[in-house]
Coordinates of C-alpha atoms in Angstrom, one line a residue:
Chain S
X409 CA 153.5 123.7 6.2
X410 CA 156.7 125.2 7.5
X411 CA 160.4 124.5 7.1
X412 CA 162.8 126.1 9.9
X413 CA 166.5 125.3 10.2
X414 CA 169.0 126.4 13.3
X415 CA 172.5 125.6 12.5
X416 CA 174.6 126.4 15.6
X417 CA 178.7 126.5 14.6
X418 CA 181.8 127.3 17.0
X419 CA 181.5 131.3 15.1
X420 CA 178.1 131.7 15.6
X421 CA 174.4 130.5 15.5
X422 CA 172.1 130.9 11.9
X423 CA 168.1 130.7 12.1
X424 CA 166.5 130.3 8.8
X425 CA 162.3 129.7 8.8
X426 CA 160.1 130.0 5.7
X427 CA 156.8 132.2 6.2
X428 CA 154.3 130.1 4.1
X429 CA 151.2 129.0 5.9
X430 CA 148.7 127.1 5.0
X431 CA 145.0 125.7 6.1
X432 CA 144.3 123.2 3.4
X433 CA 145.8 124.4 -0.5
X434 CA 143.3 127.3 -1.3
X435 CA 144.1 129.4 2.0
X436 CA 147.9 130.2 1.5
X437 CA 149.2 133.3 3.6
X438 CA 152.6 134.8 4.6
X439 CA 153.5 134.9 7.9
X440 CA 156.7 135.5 10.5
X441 CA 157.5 132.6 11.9
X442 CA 161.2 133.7 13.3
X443 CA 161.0 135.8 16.0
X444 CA 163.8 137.7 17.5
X445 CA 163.6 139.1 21.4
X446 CA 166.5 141.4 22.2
X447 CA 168.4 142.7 24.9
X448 CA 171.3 144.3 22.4
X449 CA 174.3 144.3 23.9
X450 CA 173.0 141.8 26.6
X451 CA 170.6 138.8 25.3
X452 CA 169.6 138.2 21.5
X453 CA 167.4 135.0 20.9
X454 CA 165.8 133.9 17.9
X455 CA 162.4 132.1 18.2
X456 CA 161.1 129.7 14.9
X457 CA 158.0 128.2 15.0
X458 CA 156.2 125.1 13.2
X459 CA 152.4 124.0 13.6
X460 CA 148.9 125.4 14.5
X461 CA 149.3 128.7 13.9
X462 CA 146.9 129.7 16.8
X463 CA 149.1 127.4 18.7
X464 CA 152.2 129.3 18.3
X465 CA 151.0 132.4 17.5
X466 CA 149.5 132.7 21.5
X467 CA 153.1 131.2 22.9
X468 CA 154.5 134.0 21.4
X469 CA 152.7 136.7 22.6
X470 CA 152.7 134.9 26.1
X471 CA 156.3 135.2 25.9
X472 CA 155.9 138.5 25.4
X473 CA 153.7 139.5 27.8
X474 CA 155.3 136.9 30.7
X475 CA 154.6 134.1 32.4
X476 CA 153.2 134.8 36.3
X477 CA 155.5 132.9 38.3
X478 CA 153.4 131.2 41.3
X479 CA 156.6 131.6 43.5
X480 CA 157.9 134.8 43.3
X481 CA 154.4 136.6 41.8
X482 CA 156.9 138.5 39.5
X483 CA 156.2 137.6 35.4
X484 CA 159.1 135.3 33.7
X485 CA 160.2 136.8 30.4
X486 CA 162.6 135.9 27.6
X487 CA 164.1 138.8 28.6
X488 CA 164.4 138.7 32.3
X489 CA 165.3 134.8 32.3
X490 CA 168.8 134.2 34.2
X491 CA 169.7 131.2 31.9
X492 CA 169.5 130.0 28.1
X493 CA 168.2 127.3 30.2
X494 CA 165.5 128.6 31.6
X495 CA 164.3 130.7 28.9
X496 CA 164.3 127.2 27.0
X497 CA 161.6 126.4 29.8
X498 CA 159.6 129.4 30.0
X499 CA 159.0 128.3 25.9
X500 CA 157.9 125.1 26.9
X501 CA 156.1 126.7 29.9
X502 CA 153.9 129.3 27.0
X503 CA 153.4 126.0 25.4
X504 CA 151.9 123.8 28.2
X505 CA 149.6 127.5 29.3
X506 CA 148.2 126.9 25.5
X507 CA 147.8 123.9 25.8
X508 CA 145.7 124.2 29.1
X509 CA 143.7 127.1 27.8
X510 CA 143.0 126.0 24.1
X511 CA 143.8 122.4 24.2
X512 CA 140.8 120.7 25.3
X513 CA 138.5 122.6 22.7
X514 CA 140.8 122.1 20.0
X515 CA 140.8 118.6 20.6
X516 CA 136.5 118.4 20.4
X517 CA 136.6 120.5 17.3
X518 CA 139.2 117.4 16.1
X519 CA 142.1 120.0 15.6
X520 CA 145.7 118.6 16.6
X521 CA 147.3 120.6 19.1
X522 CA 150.5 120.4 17.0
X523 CA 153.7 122.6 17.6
X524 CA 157.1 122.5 17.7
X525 CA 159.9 125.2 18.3
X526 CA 163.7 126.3 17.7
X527 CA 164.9 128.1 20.4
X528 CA 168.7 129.8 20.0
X529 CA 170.9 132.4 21.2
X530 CA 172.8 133.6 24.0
X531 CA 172.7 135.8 26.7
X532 CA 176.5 137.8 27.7
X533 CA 179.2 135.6 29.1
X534 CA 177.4 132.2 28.9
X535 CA 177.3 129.8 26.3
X536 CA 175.2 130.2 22.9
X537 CA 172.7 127.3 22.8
X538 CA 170.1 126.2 20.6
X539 CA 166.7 123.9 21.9
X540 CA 164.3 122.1 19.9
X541 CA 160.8 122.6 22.3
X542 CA 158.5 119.8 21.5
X543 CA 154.6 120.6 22.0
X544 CA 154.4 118.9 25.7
X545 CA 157.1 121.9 26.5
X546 CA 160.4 119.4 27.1
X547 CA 163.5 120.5 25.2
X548 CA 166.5 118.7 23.6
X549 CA 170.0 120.5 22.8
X550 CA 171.6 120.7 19.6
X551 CA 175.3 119.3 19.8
X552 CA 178.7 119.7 18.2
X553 CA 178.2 116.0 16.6
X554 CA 175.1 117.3 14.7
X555 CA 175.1 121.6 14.7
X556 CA 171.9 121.5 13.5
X557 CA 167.9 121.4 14.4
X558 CA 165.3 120.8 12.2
X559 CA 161.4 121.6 12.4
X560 CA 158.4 121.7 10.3
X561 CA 158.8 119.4 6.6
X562 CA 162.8 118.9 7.6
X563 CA 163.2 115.3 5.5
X564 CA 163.9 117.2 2.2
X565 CA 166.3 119.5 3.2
X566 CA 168.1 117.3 5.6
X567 CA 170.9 115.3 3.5
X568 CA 172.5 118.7 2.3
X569 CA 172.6 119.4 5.6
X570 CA 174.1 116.2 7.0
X571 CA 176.7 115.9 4.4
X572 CA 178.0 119.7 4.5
X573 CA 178.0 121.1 7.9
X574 CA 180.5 120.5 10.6
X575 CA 180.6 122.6 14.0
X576 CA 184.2 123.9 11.8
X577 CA 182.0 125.3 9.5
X578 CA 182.1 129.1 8.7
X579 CA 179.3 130.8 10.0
X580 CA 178.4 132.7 6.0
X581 CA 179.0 129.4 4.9
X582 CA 176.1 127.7 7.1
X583 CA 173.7 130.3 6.1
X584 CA 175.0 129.2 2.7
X585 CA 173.8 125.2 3.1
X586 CA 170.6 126.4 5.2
X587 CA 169.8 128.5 2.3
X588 CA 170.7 125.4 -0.2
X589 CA 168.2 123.3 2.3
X590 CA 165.8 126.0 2.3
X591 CA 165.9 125.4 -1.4
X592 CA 165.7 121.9 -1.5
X593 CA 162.5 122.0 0.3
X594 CA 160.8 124.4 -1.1
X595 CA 161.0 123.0 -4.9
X596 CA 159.6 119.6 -3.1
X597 CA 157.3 121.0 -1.3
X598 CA 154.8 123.5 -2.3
X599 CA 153.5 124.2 1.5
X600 CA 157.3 126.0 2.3
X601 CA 158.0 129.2 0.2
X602 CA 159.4 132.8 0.4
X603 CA 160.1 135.2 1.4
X604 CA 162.8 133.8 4.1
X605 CA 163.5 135.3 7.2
X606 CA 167.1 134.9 8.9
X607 CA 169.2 135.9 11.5
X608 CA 172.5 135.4 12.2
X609 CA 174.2 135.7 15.8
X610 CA 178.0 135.9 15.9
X611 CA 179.4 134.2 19.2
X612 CA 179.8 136.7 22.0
X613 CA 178.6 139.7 20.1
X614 CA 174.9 139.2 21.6
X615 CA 172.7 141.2 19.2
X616 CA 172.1 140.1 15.7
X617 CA 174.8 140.5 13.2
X618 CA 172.5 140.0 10.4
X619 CA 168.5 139.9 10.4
X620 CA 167.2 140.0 6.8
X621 CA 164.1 139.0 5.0
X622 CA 165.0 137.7 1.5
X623 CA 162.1 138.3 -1.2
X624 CA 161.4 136.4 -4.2
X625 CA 163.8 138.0 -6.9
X626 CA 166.1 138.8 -4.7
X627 CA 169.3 138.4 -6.5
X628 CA 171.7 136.4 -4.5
X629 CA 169.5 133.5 -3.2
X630 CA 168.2 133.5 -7.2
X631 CA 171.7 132.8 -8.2
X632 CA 172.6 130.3 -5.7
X633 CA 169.3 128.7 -6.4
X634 CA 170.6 128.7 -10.0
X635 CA 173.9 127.5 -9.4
X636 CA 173.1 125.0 -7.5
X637 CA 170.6 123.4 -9.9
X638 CA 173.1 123.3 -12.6
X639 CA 175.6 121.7 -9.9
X640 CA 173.6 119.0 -9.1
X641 CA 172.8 118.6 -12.8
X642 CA 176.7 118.6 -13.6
X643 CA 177.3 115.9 -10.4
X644 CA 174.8 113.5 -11.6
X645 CA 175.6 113.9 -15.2
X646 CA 179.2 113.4 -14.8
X647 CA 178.3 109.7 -12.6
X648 CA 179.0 106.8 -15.1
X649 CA 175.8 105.1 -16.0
X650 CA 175.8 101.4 -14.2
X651 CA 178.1 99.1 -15.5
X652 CA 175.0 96.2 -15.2
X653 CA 173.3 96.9 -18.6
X654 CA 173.2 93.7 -20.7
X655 CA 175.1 94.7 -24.6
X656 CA 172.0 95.2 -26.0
X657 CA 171.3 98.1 -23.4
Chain M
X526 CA 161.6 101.6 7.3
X527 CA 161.6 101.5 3.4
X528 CA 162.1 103.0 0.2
X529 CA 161.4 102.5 -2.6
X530 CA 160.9 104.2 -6.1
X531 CA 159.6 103.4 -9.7
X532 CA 160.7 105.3 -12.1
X533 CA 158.4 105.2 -15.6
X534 CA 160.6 106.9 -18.6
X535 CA 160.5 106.5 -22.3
X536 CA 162.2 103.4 -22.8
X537 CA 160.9 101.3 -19.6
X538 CA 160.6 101.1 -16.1
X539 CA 163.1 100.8 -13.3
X540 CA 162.2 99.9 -9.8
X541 CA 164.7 100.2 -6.4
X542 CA 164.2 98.8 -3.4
X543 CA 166.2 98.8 0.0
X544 CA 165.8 95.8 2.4
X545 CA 165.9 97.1 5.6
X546 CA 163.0 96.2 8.3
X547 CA 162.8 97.1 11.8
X548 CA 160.5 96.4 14.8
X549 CA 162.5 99.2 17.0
X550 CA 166.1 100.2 16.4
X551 CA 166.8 97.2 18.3
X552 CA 165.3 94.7 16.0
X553 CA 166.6 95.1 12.8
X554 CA 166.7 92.7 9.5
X555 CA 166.9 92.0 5.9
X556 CA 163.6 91.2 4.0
X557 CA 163.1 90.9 0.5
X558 CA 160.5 94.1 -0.8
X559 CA 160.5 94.1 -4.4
X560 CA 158.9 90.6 -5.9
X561 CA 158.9 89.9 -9.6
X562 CA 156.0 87.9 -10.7
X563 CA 156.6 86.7 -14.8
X564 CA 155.5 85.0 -17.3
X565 CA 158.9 85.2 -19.3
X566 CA 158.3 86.9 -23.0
X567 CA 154.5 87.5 -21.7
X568 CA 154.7 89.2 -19.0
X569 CA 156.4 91.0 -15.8
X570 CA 155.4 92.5 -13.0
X571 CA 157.4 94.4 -10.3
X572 CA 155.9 94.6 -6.6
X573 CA 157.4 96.7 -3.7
X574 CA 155.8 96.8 -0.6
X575 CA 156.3 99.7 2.2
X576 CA 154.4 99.4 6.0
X577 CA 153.7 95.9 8.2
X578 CA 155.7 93.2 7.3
X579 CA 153.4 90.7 8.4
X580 CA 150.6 92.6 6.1
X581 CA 153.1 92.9 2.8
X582 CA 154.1 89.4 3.4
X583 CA 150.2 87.9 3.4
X584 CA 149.9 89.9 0.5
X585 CA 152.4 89.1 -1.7
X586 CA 151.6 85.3 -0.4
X587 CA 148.1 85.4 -1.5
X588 CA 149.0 87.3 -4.8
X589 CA 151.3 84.1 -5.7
X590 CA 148.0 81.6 -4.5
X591 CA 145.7 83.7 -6.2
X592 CA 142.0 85.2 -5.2
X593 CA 138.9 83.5 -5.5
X594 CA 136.6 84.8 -8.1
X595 CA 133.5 84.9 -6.4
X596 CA 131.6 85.1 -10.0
X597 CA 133.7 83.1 -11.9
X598 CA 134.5 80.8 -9.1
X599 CA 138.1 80.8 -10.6
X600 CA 141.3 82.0 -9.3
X601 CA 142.3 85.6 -10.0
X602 CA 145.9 85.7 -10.2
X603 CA 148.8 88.2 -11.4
X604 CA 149.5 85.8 -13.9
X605 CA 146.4 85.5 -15.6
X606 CA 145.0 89.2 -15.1
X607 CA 144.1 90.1 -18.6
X608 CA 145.3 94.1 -18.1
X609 CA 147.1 95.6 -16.1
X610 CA 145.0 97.8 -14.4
X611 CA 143.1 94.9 -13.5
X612 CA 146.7 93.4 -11.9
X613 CA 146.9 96.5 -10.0
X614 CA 142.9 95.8 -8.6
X615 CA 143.9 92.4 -7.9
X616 CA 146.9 93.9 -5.6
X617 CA 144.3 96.1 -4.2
X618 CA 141.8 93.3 -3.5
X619 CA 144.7 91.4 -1.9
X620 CA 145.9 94.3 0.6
X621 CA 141.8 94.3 1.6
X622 CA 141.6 90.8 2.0
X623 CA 144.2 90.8 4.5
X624 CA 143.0 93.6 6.0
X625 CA 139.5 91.6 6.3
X626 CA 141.5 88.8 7.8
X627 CA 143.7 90.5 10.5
X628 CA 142.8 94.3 10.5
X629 CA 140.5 93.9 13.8
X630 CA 143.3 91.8 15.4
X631 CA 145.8 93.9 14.9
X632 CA 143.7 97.3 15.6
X633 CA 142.5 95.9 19.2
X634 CA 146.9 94.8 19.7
X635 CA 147.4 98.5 18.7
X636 CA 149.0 98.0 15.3
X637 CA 148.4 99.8 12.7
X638 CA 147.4 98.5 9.0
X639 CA 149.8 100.7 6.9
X640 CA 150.4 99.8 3.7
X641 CA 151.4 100.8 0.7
X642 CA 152.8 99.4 -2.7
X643 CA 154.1 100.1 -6.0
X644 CA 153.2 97.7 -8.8
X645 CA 154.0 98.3 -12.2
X646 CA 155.3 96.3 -15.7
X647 CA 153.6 95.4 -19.0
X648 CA 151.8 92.5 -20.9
X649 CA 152.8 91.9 -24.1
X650 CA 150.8 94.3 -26.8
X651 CA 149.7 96.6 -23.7
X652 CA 151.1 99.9 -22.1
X653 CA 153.6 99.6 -19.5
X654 CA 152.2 101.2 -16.1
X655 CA 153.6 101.5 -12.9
X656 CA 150.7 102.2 -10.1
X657 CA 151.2 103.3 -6.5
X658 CA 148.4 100.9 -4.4
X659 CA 147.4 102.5 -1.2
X660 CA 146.1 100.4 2.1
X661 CA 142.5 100.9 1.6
X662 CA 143.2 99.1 -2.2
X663 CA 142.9 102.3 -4.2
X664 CA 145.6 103.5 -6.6
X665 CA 147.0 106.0 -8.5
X666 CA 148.9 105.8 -11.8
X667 CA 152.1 107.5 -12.7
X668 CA 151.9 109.9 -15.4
X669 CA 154.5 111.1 -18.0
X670 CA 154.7 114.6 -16.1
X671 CA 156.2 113.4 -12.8
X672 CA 157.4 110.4 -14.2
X673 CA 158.2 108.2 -11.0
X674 CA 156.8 107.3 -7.7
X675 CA 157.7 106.4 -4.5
X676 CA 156.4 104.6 -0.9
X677 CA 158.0 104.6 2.5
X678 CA 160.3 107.0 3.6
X679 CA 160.2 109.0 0.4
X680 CA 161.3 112.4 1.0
X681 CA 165.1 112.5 1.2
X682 CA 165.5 111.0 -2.3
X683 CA 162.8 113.0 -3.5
X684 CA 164.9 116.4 -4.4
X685 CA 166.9 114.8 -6.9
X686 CA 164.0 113.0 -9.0
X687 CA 162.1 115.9 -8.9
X688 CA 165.4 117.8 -10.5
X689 CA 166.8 114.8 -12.8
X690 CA 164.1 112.6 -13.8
X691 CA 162.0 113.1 -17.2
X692 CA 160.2 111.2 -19.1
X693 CA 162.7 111.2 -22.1
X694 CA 165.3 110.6 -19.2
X695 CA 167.4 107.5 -21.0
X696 CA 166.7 104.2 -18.9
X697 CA 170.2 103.6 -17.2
X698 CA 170.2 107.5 -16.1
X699 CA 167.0 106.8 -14.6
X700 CA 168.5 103.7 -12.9
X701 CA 171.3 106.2 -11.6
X702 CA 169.4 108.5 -10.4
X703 CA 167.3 106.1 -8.5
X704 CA 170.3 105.1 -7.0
X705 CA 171.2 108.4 -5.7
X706 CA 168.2 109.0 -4.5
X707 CA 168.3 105.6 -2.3
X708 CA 171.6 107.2 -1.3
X709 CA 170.4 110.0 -0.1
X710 CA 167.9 108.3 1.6
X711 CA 170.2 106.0 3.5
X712 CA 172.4 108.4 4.3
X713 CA 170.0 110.3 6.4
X714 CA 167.5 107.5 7.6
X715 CA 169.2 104.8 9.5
X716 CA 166.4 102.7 8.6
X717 CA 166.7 103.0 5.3
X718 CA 169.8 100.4 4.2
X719 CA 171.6 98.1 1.8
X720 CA 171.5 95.5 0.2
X721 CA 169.3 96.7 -2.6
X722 CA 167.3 95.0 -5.2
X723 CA 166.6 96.5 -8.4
X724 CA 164.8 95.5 -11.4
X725 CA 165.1 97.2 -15.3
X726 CA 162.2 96.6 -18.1
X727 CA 162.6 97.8 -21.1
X728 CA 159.0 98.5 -22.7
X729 CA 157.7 96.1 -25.1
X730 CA 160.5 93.2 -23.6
X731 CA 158.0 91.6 -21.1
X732 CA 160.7 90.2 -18.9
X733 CA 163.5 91.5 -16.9
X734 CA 166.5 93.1 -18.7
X735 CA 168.3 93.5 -15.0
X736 CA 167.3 91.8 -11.7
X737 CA 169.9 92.3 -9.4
X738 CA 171.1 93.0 -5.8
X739 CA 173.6 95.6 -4.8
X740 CA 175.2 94.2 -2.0
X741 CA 177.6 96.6 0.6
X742 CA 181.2 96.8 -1.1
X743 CA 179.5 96.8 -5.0
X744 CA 182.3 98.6 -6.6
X745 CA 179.6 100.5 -8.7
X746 CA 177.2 101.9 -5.9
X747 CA 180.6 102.5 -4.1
X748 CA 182.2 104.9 -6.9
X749 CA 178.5 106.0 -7.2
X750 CA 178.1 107.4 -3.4
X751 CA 181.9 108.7 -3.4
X752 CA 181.6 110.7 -6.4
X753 CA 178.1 112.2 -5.8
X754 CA 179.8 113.0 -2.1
X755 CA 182.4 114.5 -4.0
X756 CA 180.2 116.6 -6.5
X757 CA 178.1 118.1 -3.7
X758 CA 180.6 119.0 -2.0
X759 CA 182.2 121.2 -4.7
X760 CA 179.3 122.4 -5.5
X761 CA 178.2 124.1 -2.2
X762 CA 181.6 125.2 -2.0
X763 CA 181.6 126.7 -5.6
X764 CA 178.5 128.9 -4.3
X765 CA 179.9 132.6 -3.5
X766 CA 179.2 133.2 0.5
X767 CA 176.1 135.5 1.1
X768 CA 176.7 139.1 0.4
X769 CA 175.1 140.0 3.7
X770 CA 177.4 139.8 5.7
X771 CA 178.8 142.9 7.6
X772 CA 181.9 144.3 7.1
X773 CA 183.4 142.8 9.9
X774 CA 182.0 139.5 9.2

């Protein structure tokens, strides 16, 4: 399983993606599932991937290598794409080439061509975006309504998210609630587990600000693990029992 | 969409249920999903059904008629079961039998059969069990280490059981909890909504000590969701801001 979260706010964007994978319980392995292509100074865009490994392990190295493009017989790369736009489609484009040459094979060996992707960042003087790239390659945009985009086990880790962040919200701040939603899902969920890789992109700056992997032990996400368990123990704790108990009760 | 949870502590059982169905977004009612069958002082029974309406329905229908004994020639029926583990084979006989009935019908109209229930209560002199009865009839029991269970859309509300809920949890916290968790639940899943039905059993009672509804405006529930608002959002905000951050940032 996988849990990644982009949270996209007016001071910045945060990408935070788990690194557990899993092909049935007894074959658990680490591995990156944010990756960052870089321009610095120029482009900086974070990549998070959910699904068949295989899957989105050859997107990413497609987008790596480049796409041929038919027209121009130059190769299309994260890094030489004009537009957030287009480098949203040249994702869904690595996507659709997997699909073509794995897809069919997958299918007769009964294996689900499953993916999904966060795509963010920003390339100098245009806006910061963030995608969600679906497995047949089309794209939605996150929003200032709801700054945030979800893939992989999202459900658990989604109310913390819906109740605390605003497009107002500090950018350390949203790193904080992706790390509480992190958390969430990761003690409901055995497939999503550290370490945690993050980035976070400031608004015009173009490079990362801040890309970190955070270990198990590592002693700030222990104590906000901490205090955030004996919050939630305090909130509930202090809530009045229902009034509906008969005398007796 | 549904939810629904049991919760199975020391002192008895407590089962929630929204009332929420939809056939799209655009279709969108209020249907009864947690049925009490009782034999006041003798025995009750809580049922909640998650999945097809027109499959939960049947069920609960032919539960209430009863199923032919084939060797007995009698009819099997909630209210005569002699255990309840045999109850809870009766609910799974009940889910096949409709299945048997419409499950070729609906599979050729491209519906799926999806199904799934939690059934739980107590006859007198016997242990109170609460089962979780899957749509090919088997079941599962909940046990005193993970002392609840849940059908339908189930993950949302499933971070704060997993934190709050133990077996020696007292039987009115359990009942709050559970109605955080629906909370939660609604609160992120549109199709998740009020009003919701509820039933407490204390053990060793054999009939309801609580059967209610909590309809929109309850002033309970209402204080309930405010204050658990309230709590979580001091408590993110109580967490320090990561330490990561440059010294710029």
């Amino acid at each position: 399983m996988t849990y990644c979260a982009g949270i996209l706010v007016q001071d910045g964007l945060v990408m935070i993606a788990d690194t557990r994978t899993n092909a049935g319980l007894d074959d658990v392995s680490t591995f990156r599932k944010l990756h960052v292509f870089s321009t610095p100074g120029e482009r900086t865009f974070g990549l998070m991937t959910a699904g068949n490994l295989s899957v989105t392990q050859s997107v990413v190295s497609l987008l790596h290598e480049g796409l041929a493009n038919p027209e121009t017989g130059e190769m299309d790369t994260l890094l030489n794409a004009t537009t957030m736009f287009r480098a949203a489609q040249l994702v869904g484009r690595a996507i659709r080439a997997v699909r073509e040459m794995d897809g069919d094979a997958m299918k007769e060996a009964g294996v689900k061509f499953d993916v999904s992707m966060l795509f963010g960042g920003q390339i100098k003087g245009q806006p910061m975006r963030l995608f969600m790239v679906y497995g047949a390659g089309n794209f939605i945009e996150c929003g200032m309504d709801a700054p945030f985009l979800q893939i992989g086990e999202h459900k658990y880790g989604k109310p913390i998210l819906d109740r605390a962040v605003t497009y107002k919200t500090h950018l350390y701040d949203a790193l904080k609630v992706g790390l509480i939603s992190m958390d969430s899902t990761m003690r409901s969920n055995l497939g999503v587990g550290l370490p945690i890789d993050l980035i976070v992109l400031r608004r015009d700056v173009a490079e990362p600000e801040l890309n970190r992997r955070i270990e198990a032990g590592e002693p700030y996400f222990h104590d906000l693990r901490e205090r955030w368990s004996a919050a939630l123990r305090a909130a509930h704790t202090a809530i009045p029992r229902p009034p509906y108990a008969p005398p007796t009760g």
